[in-house]
Structures are given as C-alpha cells and as structure tokens.
Tab-separated table of N, CA and C in Angstrom:
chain	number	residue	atom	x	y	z
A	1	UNK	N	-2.885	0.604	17.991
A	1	UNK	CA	-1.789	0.977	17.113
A	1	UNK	C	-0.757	1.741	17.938
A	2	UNK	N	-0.174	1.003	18.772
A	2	UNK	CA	0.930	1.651	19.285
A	2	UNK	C	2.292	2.374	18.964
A	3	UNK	N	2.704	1.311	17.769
A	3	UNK	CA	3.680	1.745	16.715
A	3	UNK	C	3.167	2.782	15.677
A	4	UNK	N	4.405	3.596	14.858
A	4	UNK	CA	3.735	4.463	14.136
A	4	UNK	C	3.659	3.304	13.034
A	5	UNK	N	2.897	3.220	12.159
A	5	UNK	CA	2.214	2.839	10.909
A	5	UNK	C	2.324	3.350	9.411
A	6	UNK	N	3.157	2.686	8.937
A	6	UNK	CA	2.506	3.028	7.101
A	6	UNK	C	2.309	2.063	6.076
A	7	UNK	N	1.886	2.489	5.495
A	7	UNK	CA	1.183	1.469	4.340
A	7	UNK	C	1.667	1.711	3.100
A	8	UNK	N	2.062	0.560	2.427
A	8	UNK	CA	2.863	1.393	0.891
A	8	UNK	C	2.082	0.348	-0.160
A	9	UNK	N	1.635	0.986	-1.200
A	9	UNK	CA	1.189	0.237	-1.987
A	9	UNK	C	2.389	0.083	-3.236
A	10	UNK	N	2.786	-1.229	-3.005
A	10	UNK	CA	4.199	-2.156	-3.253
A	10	UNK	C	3.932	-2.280	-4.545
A	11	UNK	N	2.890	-2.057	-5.668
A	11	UNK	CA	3.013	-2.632	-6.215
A	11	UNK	C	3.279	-1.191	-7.795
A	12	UNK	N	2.519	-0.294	-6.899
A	12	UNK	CA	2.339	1.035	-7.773
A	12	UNK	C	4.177	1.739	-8.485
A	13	UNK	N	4.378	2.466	-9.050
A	13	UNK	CA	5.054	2.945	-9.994
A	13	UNK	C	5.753	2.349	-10.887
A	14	UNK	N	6.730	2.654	-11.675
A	14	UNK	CA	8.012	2.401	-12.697
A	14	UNK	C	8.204	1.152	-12.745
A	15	UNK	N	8.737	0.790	-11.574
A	15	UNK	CA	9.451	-0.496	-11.091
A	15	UNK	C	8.803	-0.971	-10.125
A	16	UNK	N	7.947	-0.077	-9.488
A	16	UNK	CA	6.920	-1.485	-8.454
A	16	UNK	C	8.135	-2.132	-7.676
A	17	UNK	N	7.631	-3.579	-7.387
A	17	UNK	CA	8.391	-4.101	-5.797
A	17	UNK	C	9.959	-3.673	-6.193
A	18	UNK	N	10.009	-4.139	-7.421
A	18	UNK	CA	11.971	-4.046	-7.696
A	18	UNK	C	12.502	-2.637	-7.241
A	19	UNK	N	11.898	-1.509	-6.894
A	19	UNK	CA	12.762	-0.604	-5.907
A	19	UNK	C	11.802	-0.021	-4.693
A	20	UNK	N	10.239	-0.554	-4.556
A	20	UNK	CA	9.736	-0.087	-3.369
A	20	UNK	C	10.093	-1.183	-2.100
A	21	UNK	N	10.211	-2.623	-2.193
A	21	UNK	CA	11.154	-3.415	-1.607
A	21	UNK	C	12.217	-3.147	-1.247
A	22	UNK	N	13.305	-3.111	-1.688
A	22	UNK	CA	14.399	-2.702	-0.830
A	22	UNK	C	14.733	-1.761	-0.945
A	23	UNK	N	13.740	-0.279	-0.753
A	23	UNK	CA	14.132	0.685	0.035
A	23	UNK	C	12.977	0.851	1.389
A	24	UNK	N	12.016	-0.251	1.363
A	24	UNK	CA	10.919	-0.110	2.402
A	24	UNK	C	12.230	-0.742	3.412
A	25	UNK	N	13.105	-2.392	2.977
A	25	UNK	CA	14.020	-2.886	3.637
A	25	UNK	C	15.085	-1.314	4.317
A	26	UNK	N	15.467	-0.685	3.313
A	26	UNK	CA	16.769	-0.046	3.534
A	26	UNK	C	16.130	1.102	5.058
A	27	UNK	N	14.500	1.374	4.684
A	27	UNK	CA	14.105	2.206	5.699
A	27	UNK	C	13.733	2.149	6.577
A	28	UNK	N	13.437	0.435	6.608
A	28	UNK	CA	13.032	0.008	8.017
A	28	UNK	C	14.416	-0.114	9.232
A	29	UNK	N	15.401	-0.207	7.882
A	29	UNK	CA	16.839	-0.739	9.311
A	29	UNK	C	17.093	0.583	9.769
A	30	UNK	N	16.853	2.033	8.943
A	30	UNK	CA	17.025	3.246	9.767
A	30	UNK	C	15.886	3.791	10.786
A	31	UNK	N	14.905	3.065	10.496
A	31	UNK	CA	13.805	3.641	11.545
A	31	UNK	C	12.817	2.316	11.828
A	32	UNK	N	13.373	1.455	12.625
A	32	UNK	CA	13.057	0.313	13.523
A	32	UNK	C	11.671	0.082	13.924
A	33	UNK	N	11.512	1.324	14.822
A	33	UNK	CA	10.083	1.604	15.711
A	33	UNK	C	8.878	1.710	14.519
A	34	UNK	N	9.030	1.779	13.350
A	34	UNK	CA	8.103	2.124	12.284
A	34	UNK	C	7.503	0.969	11.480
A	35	UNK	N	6.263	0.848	11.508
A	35	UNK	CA	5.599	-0.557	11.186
A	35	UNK	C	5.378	-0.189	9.741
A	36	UNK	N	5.426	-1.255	8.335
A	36	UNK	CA	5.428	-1.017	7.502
A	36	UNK	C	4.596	-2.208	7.055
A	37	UNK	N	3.708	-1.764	6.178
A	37	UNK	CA	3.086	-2.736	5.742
A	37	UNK	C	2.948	-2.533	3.621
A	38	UNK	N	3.224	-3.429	3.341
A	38	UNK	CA	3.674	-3.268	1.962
A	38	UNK	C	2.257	-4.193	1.086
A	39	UNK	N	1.581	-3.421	0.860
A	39	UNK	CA	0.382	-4.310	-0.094
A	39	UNK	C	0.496	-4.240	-1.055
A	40	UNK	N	0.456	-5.721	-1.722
A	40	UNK	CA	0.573	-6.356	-3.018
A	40	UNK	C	0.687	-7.605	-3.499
A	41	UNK	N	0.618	-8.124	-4.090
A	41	UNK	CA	1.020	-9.943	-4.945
A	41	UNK	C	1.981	-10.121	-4.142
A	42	UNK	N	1.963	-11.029	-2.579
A	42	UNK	CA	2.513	-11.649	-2.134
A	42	UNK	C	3.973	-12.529	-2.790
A	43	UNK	N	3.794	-12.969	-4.165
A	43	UNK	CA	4.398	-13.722	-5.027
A	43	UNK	C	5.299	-12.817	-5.380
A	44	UNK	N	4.920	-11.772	-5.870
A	44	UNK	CA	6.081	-10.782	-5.814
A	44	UNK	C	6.407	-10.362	-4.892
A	45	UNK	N	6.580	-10.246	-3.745
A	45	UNK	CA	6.974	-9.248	-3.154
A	45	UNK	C	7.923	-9.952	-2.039
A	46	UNK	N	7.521	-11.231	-1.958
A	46	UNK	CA	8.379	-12.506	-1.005
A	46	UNK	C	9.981	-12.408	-1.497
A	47	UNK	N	10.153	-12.985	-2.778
A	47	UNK	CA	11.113	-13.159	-3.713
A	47	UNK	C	12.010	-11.965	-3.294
A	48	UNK	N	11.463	-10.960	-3.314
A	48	UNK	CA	12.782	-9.672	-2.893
A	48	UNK	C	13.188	-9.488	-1.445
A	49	UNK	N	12.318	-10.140	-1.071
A	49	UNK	CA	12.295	-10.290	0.735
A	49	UNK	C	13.805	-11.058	1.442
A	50	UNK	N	14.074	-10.829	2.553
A	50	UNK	CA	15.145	-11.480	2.888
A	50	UNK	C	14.743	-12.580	3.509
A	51	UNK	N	15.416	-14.178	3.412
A	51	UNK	CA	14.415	-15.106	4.438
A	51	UNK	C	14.226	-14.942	5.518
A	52	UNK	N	14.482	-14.048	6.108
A	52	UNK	CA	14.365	-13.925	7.646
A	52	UNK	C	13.307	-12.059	7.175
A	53	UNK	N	12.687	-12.513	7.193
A	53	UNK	CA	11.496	-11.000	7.010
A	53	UNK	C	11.873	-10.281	8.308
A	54	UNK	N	12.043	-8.939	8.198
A	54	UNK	CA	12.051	-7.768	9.301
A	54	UNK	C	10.729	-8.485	10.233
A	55	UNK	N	10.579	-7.850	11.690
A	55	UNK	CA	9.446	-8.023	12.163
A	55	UNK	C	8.752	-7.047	12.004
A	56	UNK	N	9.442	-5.725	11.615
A	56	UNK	CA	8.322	-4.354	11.553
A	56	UNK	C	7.546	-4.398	10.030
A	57	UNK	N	8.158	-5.301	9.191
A	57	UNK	CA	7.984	-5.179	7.655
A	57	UNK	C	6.281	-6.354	7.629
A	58	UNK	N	5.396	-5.905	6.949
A	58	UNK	CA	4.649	-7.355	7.152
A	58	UNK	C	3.599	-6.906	5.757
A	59	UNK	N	3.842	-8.131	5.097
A	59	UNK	CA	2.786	-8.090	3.807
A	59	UNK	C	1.652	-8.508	3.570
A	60	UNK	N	0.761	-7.323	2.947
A	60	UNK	CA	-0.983	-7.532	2.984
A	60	UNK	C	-1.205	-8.399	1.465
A	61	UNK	N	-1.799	-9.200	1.282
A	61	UNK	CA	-1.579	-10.323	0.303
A	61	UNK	C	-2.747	-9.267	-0.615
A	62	UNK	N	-2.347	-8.604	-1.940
A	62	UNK	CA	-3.924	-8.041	-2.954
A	62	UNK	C	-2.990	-8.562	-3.909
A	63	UNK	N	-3.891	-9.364	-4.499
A	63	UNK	CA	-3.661	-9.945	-5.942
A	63	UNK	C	-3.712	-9.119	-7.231
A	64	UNK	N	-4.618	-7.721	-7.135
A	64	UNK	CA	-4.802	-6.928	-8.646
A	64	UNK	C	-4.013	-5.947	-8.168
A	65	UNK	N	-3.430	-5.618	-9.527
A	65	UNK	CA	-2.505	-3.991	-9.334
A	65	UNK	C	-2.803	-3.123	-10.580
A	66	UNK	N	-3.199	-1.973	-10.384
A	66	UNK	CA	-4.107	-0.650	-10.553
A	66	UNK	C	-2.910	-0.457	-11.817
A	67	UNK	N	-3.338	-0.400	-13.095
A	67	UNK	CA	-2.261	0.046	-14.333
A	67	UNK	C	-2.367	1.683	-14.332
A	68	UNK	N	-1.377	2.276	-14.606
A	68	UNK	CA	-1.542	3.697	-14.741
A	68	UNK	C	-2.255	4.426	-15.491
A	69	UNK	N	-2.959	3.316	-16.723
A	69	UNK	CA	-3.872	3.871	-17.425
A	69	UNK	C	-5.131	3.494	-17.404
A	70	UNK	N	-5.587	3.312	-16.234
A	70	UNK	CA	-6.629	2.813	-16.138
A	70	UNK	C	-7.773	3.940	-15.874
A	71	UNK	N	-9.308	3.871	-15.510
A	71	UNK	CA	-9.838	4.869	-15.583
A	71	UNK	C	-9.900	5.324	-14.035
A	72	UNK	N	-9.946	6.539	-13.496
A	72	UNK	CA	-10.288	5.923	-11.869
A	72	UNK	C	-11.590	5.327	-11.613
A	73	UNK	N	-12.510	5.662	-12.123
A	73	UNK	CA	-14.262	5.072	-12.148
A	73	UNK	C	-13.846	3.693	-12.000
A	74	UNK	N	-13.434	3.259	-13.350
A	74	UNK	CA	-13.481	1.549	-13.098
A	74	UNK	C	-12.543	1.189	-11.984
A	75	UNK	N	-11.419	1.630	-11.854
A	75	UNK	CA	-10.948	0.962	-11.022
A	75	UNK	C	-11.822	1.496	-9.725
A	76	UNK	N	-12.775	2.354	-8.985
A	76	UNK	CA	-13.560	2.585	-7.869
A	76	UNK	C	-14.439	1.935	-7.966
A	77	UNK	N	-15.189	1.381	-9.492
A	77	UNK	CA	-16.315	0.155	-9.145
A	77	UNK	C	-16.084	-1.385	-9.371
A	78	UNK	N	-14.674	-1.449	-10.290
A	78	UNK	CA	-14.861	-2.941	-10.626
A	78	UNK	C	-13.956	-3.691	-9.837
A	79	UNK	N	-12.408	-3.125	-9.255
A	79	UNK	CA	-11.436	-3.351	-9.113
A	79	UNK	C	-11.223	-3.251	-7.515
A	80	UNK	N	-11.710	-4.831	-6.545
A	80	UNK	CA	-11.967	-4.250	-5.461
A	80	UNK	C	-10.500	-5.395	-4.676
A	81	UNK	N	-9.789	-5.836	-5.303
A	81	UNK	CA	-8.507	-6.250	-4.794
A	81	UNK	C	-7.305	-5.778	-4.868
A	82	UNK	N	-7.114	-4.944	-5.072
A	82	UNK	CA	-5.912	-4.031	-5.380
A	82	UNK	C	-5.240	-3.686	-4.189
A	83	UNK	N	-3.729	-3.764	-4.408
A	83	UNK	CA	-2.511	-3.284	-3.835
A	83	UNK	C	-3.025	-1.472	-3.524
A	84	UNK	N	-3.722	-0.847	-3.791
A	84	UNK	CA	-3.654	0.659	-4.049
A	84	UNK	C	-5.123	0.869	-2.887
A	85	UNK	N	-6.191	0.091	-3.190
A	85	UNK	CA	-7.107	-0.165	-1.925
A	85	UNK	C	-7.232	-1.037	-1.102
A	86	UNK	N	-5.951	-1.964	-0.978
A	86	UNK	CA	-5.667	-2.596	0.173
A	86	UNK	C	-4.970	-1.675	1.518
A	87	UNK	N	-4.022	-0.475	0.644
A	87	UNK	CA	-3.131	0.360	1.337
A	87	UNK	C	-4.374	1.285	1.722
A	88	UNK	N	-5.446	1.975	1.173
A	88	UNK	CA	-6.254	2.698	1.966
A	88	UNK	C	-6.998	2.238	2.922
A	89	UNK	N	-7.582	0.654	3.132
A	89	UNK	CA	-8.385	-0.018	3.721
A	89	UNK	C	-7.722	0.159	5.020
A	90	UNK	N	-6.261	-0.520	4.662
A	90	UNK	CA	-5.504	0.208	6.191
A	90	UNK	C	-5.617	1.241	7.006
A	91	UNK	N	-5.317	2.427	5.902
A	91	UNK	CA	-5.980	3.301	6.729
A	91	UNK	C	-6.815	3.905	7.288
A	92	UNK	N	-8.137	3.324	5.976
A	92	UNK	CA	-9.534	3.595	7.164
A	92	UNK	C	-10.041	2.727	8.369
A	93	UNK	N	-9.570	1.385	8.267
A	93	UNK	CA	-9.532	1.043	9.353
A	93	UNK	C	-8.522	1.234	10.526
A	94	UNK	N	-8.016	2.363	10.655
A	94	UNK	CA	-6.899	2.947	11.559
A	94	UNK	C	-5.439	1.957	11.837
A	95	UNK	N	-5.345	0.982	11.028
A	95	UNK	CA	-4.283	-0.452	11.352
A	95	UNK	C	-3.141	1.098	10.948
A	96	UNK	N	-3.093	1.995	10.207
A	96	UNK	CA	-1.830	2.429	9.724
A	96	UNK	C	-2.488	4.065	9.968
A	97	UNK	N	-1.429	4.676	10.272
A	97	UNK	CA	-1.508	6.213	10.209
A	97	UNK	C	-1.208	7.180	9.046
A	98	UNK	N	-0.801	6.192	8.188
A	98	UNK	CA	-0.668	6.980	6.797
A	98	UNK	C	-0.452	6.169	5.816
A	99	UNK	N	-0.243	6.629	4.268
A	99	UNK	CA	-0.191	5.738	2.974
A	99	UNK	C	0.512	6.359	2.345
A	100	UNK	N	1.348	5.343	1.318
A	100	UNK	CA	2.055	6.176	0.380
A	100	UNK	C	1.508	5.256	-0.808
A	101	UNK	N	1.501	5.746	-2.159
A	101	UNK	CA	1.142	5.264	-3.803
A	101	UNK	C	1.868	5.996	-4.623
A	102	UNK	N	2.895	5.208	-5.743
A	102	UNK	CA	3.646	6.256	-6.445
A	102	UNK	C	2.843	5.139	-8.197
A	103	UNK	N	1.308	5.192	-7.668
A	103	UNK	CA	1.048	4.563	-8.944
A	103	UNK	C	0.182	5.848	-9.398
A	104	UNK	N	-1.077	5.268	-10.002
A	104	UNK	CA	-2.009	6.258	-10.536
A	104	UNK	C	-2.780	6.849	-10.043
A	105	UNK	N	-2.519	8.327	-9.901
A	105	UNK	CA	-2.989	9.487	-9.142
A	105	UNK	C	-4.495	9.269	-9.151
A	106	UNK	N	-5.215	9.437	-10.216
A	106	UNK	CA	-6.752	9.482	-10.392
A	106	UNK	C	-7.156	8.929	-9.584
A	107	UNK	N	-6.715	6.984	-9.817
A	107	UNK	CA	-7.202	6.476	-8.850
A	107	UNK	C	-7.091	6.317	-7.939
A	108	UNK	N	-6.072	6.746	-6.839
A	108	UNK	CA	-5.747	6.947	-5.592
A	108	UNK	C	-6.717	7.881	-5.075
A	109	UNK	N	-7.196	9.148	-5.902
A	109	UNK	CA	-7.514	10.480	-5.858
A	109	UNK	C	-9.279	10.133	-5.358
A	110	UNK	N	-9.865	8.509	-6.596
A	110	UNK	CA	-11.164	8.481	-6.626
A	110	UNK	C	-10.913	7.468	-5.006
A	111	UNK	N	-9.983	6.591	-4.900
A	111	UNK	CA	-10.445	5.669	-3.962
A	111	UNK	C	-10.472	6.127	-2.195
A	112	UNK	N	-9.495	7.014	-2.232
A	112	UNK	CA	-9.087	7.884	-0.936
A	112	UNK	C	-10.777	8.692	-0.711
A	113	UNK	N	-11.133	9.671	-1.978
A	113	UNK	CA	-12.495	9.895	-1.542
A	113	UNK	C	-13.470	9.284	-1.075
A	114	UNK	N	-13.741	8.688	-1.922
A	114	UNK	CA	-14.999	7.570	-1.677
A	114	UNK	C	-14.257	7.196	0.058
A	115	UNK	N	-13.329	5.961	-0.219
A	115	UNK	CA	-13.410	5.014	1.383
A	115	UNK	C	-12.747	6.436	2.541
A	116	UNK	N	-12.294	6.803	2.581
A	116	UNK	CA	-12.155	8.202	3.240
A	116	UNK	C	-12.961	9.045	3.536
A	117	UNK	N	-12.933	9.792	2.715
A	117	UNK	CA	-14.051	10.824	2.882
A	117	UNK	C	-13.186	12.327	2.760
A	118	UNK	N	-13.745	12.875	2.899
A	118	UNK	CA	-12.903	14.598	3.130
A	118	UNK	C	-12.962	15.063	4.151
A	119	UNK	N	-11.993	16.149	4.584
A	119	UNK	CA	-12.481	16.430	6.428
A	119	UNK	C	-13.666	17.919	5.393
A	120	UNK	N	-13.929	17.948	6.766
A	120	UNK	CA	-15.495	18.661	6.616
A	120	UNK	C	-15.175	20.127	6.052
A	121	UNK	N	-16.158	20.586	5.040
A	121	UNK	CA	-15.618	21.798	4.722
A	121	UNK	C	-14.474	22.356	3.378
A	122	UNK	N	-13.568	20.760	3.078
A	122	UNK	CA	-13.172	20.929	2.303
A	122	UNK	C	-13.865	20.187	0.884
C-alpha cells in the first residue's frame, strides 16, 4: 500500500451515491495521490461515474446496503455483503488505511468490533 488509502462506504446516508459520488469525484481531483475506493452496488455507482473513471477512484462491487434501521446484531450475523463491511474488510485486510460510513452507527459500531477488534486496553 504505497498510496494513502480510503474506503467509503458509497452506499450509506441520506442520499447515498447521489452526493458520496461526486464529492469522492470532486476530492479525488484535489488530492490525486489518494486512493479511493467506494463500496457498493456497482449498478449504482457506475451511472454517476464519468466514462473515463479516475485511476485513483476504483469500485468494490457489495450488492446489500445496511438500512438505518436495521438491528446491528442482524446486520453482524445475517448480512455478510454489504457496502458498510465491504469498506471494513478493506481495512482489515490493510488494502486501505482508513474508512468512512455516514450510514448506521450501531452497525458500523458492531461490525468494526467484531472484524477489527479494539486496541488493547480499551
């Protein structure tokens, strides 16, 4: 991972891709060197895309997206395709140095524990 790395789960808040898309676009043209990886329904997330895709921009294909009212439990045992643990998978497998989710806290809260872990002590 030479480049710095982030992971956005594209599919989480209000409006989802219709404003995490082109401002991931608007932030990649101000900060170039920064690898972005946007997980979510490919199908969505193409369509807002420009045909000529950034090279730093690159999309992780998860077909389920985490509703805000969902429980975090179920979504930590049943719900294992998601835009929201596609973006952590990244980061536990070190592909990205950080994550962003502007969906549902709980479950970000249960899935970050579990595939994460806590640093020690806390």
């Amino acid at each position: 991972m030479a480049n710095t790395a982030l992971a956005i789960d594209a599919m989480s808040g209000d409006l989802g891709p219709r404003i995490i898309v082109p401002s991931a676009l608007q932030f990649s043209k101000a900060h170039p060197d920064l690898q972005l990886y946007l997980a979510g329904q490919a199908e969505s997330l193409r369509p807002l895309l420009p045909e000529k895709i950034p090279e730093q921009i690159h999309i992780v294909d998860c077909p389920e997206v985490v509703a805000m009212d969902e429980s975090p439990a179920q979504v930590l045992r049943k719900r294992l395709d998601t835009s929201m643990l596609g973006a952590v998978q990244l980061l536990k497998q070190k592909q990205v140095h950080g994550m962003v989710s502007a969906g549902n806290t709980g479950a970000l809260m249960a899935l970050a524990k579990y595939h994460l872990k806590t640093i020690e002590g806390i």
